[in-house]
Coordinates of C-alpha atoms and ligand atoms in Angstrom, one line a residue:
M1 CA 1.6 -12.3 4.6
R2 CA 3.8 -13.6 1.7
L3 CA 6.5 -11.1 0.7
L4 CA 9.1 -11.1 -2.1
L5 CA 12.6 -9.7 -1.7
V6 CA 14.8 -9.1 -4.7
E7 CA 18.1 -7.7 -3.4
D8 CA 21.6 -8.7 -4.7
E9 CA 23.7 -7.1 -1.7
K10 CA 24.1 -10.2 0.5
R11 CA 24.5 -8.2 4.0
M12 CA 21.4 -6.0 3.1
A13 CA 19.3 -9.1 2.0
Q14 CA 20.3 -11.0 5.1
A15 CA 19.4 -8.1 7.4
L16 CA 16.1 -7.5 5.7
C17 CA 15.3 -11.3 5.8
E18 CA 15.8 -11.2 9.6
I19 CA 13.7 -8.2 10.3
L20 CA 10.9 -9.3 8.0
H21 CA 11.0 -12.8 9.6
Q22 CA 10.7 -11.2 13.2
E23 CA 7.7 -9.2 11.9
K24 CA 6.1 -12.5 10.8
Y25 CA 6.4 -12.0 7.0
D26 CA 7.0 -15.1 5.1
V27 CA 9.9 -14.0 2.8
D28 CA 11.1 -15.5 -0.5
H29 CA 14.5 -14.0 -1.3
F30 CA 16.2 -13.8 -4.8
A31 CA 19.5 -12.1 -5.7
D32 CA 18.9 -12.2 -9.4
G33 CA 16.6 -9.8 -11.3
L34 CA 15.4 -12.4 -13.9
E35 CA 14.6 -15.0 -11.0
G36 CA 13.0 -12.2 -9.1
L37 CA 10.6 -11.4 -12.1
L38 CA 9.7 -15.0 -12.6
A39 CA 8.7 -15.2 -9.0
L40 CA 6.8 -11.9 -9.0
E41 CA 4.9 -13.1 -12.0
T42 CA 3.5 -16.0 -10.2
N43 CA 1.3 -13.5 -8.7
T44 CA 1.2 -15.2 -5.3
Y45 CA 2.8 -12.4 -3.3
D46 CA 1.0 -9.9 -1.0
L47 CA 4.0 -7.5 -1.2
A48 CA 7.2 -7.1 -3.0
I49 CA 10.4 -5.2 -2.2
L50 CA 12.8 -4.7 -5.3
D51 CA 16.2 -3.3 -5.3
V52 CA 16.9 -1.2 -8.4
M53 CA 20.5 -2.3 -9.4
L54 CA 20.3 -6.0 -9.9
P55 CA 22.0 -8.6 -12.2
H56 CA 20.2 -9.4 -15.5
K57 CA 17.1 -7.2 -14.9
N58 CA 16.8 -4.0 -12.8
G59 CA 14.1 -3.4 -10.4
F60 CA 12.3 -0.9 -12.7
Q61 CA 12.1 -3.5 -15.5
I62 CA 10.9 -6.1 -13.2
A63 CA 8.0 -3.9 -12.0
R64 CA 7.1 -2.8 -15.6
E65 CA 7.2 -6.3 -17.0
A66 CA 5.1 -7.7 -14.1
R67 CA 2.5 -4.9 -14.3
K68 CA 2.2 -5.7 -18.0
K69 CA 1.3 -9.3 -17.1
G70 CA -1.5 -8.1 -14.8
V71 CA 0.5 -8.6 -11.4
R72 CA -1.1 -6.1 -8.9
T73 CA 1.2 -6.9 -6.0
P74 CA 2.1 -3.8 -4.3
I75 CA 5.8 -3.0 -5.0
L76 CA 8.2 -1.0 -2.8
M77 CA 11.4 0.0 -4.6
L78 CA 14.7 0.5 -2.8
T79 CA 16.9 3.1 -4.5
A80 CA 20.3 4.5 -3.8
K81 CA 20.6 8.2 -3.0
S82 CA 22.7 8.9 -5.9
E83 CA 20.0 7.6 -8.4
L84 CA 18.3 11.0 -8.2
D85 CA 15.7 10.3 -11.0
D86 CA 14.8 7.0 -9.6
K87 CA 11.8 8.2 -7.6
V88 CA 10.1 9.4 -10.9
T89 CA 11.2 6.4 -12.9
G90 CA 10.2 4.0 -10.1
L91 CA 6.7 5.4 -9.8
D92 CA 6.4 5.4 -13.6
C93 CA 7.0 1.8 -13.9
G94 CA 4.3 0.6 -11.7
A95 CA 6.0 0.6 -8.3
D96 CA 3.7 2.0 -5.4
D97 CA 6.2 3.4 -3.3
Y98 CA 10.0 3.9 -2.9
L99 CA 12.4 4.1 -0.1
T100 CA 15.9 5.7 -0.3
K101 CA 18.9 3.6 1.1
P102 CA 20.0 3.9 3.8
F103 CA 16.6 3.7 5.6
M104 CA 15.5 3.1 9.1
T105 CA 13.9 -0.2 9.8
R106 CA 10.7 1.4 11.3
E107 CA 10.3 3.5 8.2
L108 CA 10.4 0.4 6.1
L109 CA 8.0 -1.5 8.2
A110 CA 5.5 1.4 8.2
R111 CA 5.6 1.6 4.4
L112 CA 4.9 -2.1 4.1
R113 CA 2.0 -1.8 6.6
A114 CA 0.6 0.9 4.4
L115 CA 1.1 -1.0 1.2
S116 CA -0.5 -4.1 2.5
R117 CA -3.7 -2.2 3.7
R118 CA -4.2 -1.2 0.0
N119 CA -5.0 -4.8 -0.7
I120 CA -8.1 -4.9 1.4
N121 CA -11.2 -3.9 -0.2
T122 CA -13.4 -2.8 2.7
P123 CA -12.6 -0.7 5.6
D124 CA -13.3 -3.4 8.3
G125 CA -11.1 -5.8 6.5
A126 CA -13.8 -8.0 5.1
L127 CA -13.6 -9.1 1.5
T128 CA -16.6 -9.3 -0.5
F129 CA -17.5 -11.1 -3.7
G130 CA -20.9 -11.7 -5.2
D131 CA -23.2 -12.8 -2.4
V132 CA -20.5 -13.7 0.1
S133 CA -18.3 -11.8 2.5
L134 CA -15.1 -13.0 4.1
S135 CA -13.7 -11.8 7.4
K136 CA -10.1 -12.2 7.8
E137 CA -10.3 -11.3 11.5
T138 CA -12.8 -14.1 12.4
S139 CA -12.2 -16.5 9.5
L140 CA -16.0 -16.3 9.0
L141 CA -17.5 -16.8 5.5
R142 CA -21.0 -15.3 5.3
C143 CA -23.9 -15.4 2.9
G144 CA -27.0 -13.5 4.2
E145 CA -27.9 -14.9 7.5
N146 CA -25.7 -17.9 7.3
S147 CA -22.0 -18.2 8.2
V148 CA -19.3 -20.9 8.7
R149 CA -15.7 -20.7 9.9
L150 CA -12.9 -21.6 7.4
S151 CA -9.6 -23.1 8.2
E152 CA -6.4 -21.1 7.7
K153 CA -5.8 -22.6 4.3
E154 CA -9.4 -22.4 3.1
L155 CA -9.4 -18.7 4.1
R156 CA -6.3 -17.9 2.2
I157 CA -7.5 -19.8 -0.8
L158 CA -10.8 -17.9 -1.0
E159 CA -9.0 -14.7 -0.1
Y160 CA -6.6 -15.1 -3.1
L161 CA -9.5 -16.0 -5.5
I162 CA -11.5 -12.9 -4.3
A163 CA -8.2 -10.7 -4.7
N164 CA -7.9 -12.0 -8.3
Q165 CA -11.6 -12.0 -9.3
G166 CA -11.9 -12.1 -13.0
Q167 CA -8.8 -14.0 -13.5
I168 CA -8.1 -17.8 -13.9
L169 CA -5.7 -19.0 -11.2
S170 CA -3.6 -22.0 -12.1
R171 CA -3.1 -24.9 -9.7
E172 CA 0.6 -24.0 -9.8
Q173 CA -0.1 -20.4 -8.6
L174 CA -2.4 -21.6 -5.8
A175 CA 0.2 -24.1 -4.6
V176 CA 2.8 -21.6 -4.5
K177 CA 0.5 -19.0 -2.8
I178 CA -0.7 -21.3 -0.1
W179 CA 2.2 -23.8 0.5
G180 CA 5.1 -21.6 -0.6
Y181 CA 7.6 -21.4 -3.5
N182 CA 9.8 -24.2 -2.3
S183 CA 7.3 -26.6 -1.1
D184 CA 6.8 -29.9 -2.8
T185 CA 3.0 -29.7 -2.4
E186 CA 1.3 -32.0 -4.8
Y187 CA -1.2 -30.3 -7.0
N188 CA -3.7 -32.8 -5.6
N189 CA -3.7 -30.8 -2.4
V190 CA -5.0 -27.8 -4.3
E191 CA -8.0 -30.0 -5.5
V192 CA -8.6 -31.4 -2.1
Y193 CA -8.7 -27.9 -0.5
M194 CA -10.8 -26.5 -3.3
S195 CA -13.4 -28.9 -2.6
F196 CA -13.4 -28.2 1.0
V197 CA -14.0 -24.4 0.0
R198 CA -16.7 -25.5 -2.3
K199 CA -18.5 -27.4 0.4
K200 CA -18.4 -24.4 2.6
L201 CA -19.7 -22.1 -0.1
S202 CA -22.6 -24.5 -0.7
F203 CA -23.2 -24.7 3.2
V204 CA -23.9 -21.1 3.6
G205 CA -26.1 -21.3 0.4
A206 CA -24.0 -19.1 -1.6
K207 CA -24.6 -18.6 -5.4
T208 CA -20.8 -17.8 -5.6
E209 CA -18.9 -20.7 -7.0
I210 CA -15.5 -21.9 -7.8
K211 CA -15.4 -22.8 -11.5
A212 CA -12.7 -25.2 -12.7
V213 CA -11.5 -24.3 -16.1
R214 CA -10.2 -27.5 -17.5
G215 CA -6.6 -27.7 -18.0
I216 CA -5.9 -24.1 -16.8
G217 CA -7.2 -23.7 -13.2
Y218 CA -9.9 -21.9 -11.1
E219 CA -12.0 -18.9 -11.3
L220 CA -14.5 -17.4 -8.8
R221 CA -17.8 -16.8 -10.4
E222 CA -21.1 -15.0 -9.0
G223 CA -23.1 -17.9 -10.3
H224 CA -26.6 -17.9 -11.5
V225 CA -29.4 -16.2 -9.7
Ligands
CA1 CA1 21.8 -3.8 -5.8

C-alpha cells in the first residue's frame, strides 16, 4: 500500500513515518506543499495524508488541484483544533476524511483502513474489468473457467490499470507506482512487465487487452467480442 504524507512539522512527520512503516505502508514524505502536490498528481498513491498548514501550498489547495486533474486517491486531512472551519473546507475541497490534531495512533490507522477499503470495487476484494477478474488475496487472474497466478508486480500493474480504467497511464506513472518514487527503474522495466501481463491475459483467453498508446502510455481496453 503506497501512502503519501505531506507534513512540514519534523517531529510529527518522523513519528508518523515510523508508525506507518510498522503498519507496512510504503511511505513517501514531503514537507513542502508544492512538492506534495506534484507527487500526488503522479496518481500513484493508494492513500494520502495532508497537513493543512504547509509552505507554498496548503493541504486544501493540494486536494482541490489534484482532484481537478482527476486524481482519485483517498485523502485524509490533518487539521489543528483551532482551525474550526477546516472540517467543512476540507471536505469541500475533495478530501475524504479529516482528523483533528492531536490524535490517537489507533484512530489514524482506523481511518486509513476505512479509506483504503473504498478503493476496492467488489465486497470480496476482487477487481473486475471486462471479461476478467483479479483476486488480490490469491493473486489469481480469472477469465471464465481459466485462471493463472500473477507475480506481485504483475498483480500491482493490473490492479493499477483497473483502478484507473478509462485513463491512459504513462510509463512514468507506472514506474513510480510499482517501483517507487525514488527508484532508478528504467522505463524498459515497465515494458517488460507489461508484456508479462499481456501474456497472462492471453493465456486465460481474455478479450481484455492492454493497449499501448504511442508516446503516451498504456490503457486497459475491453477488446473486441
Ligand atoms: Ca503544518
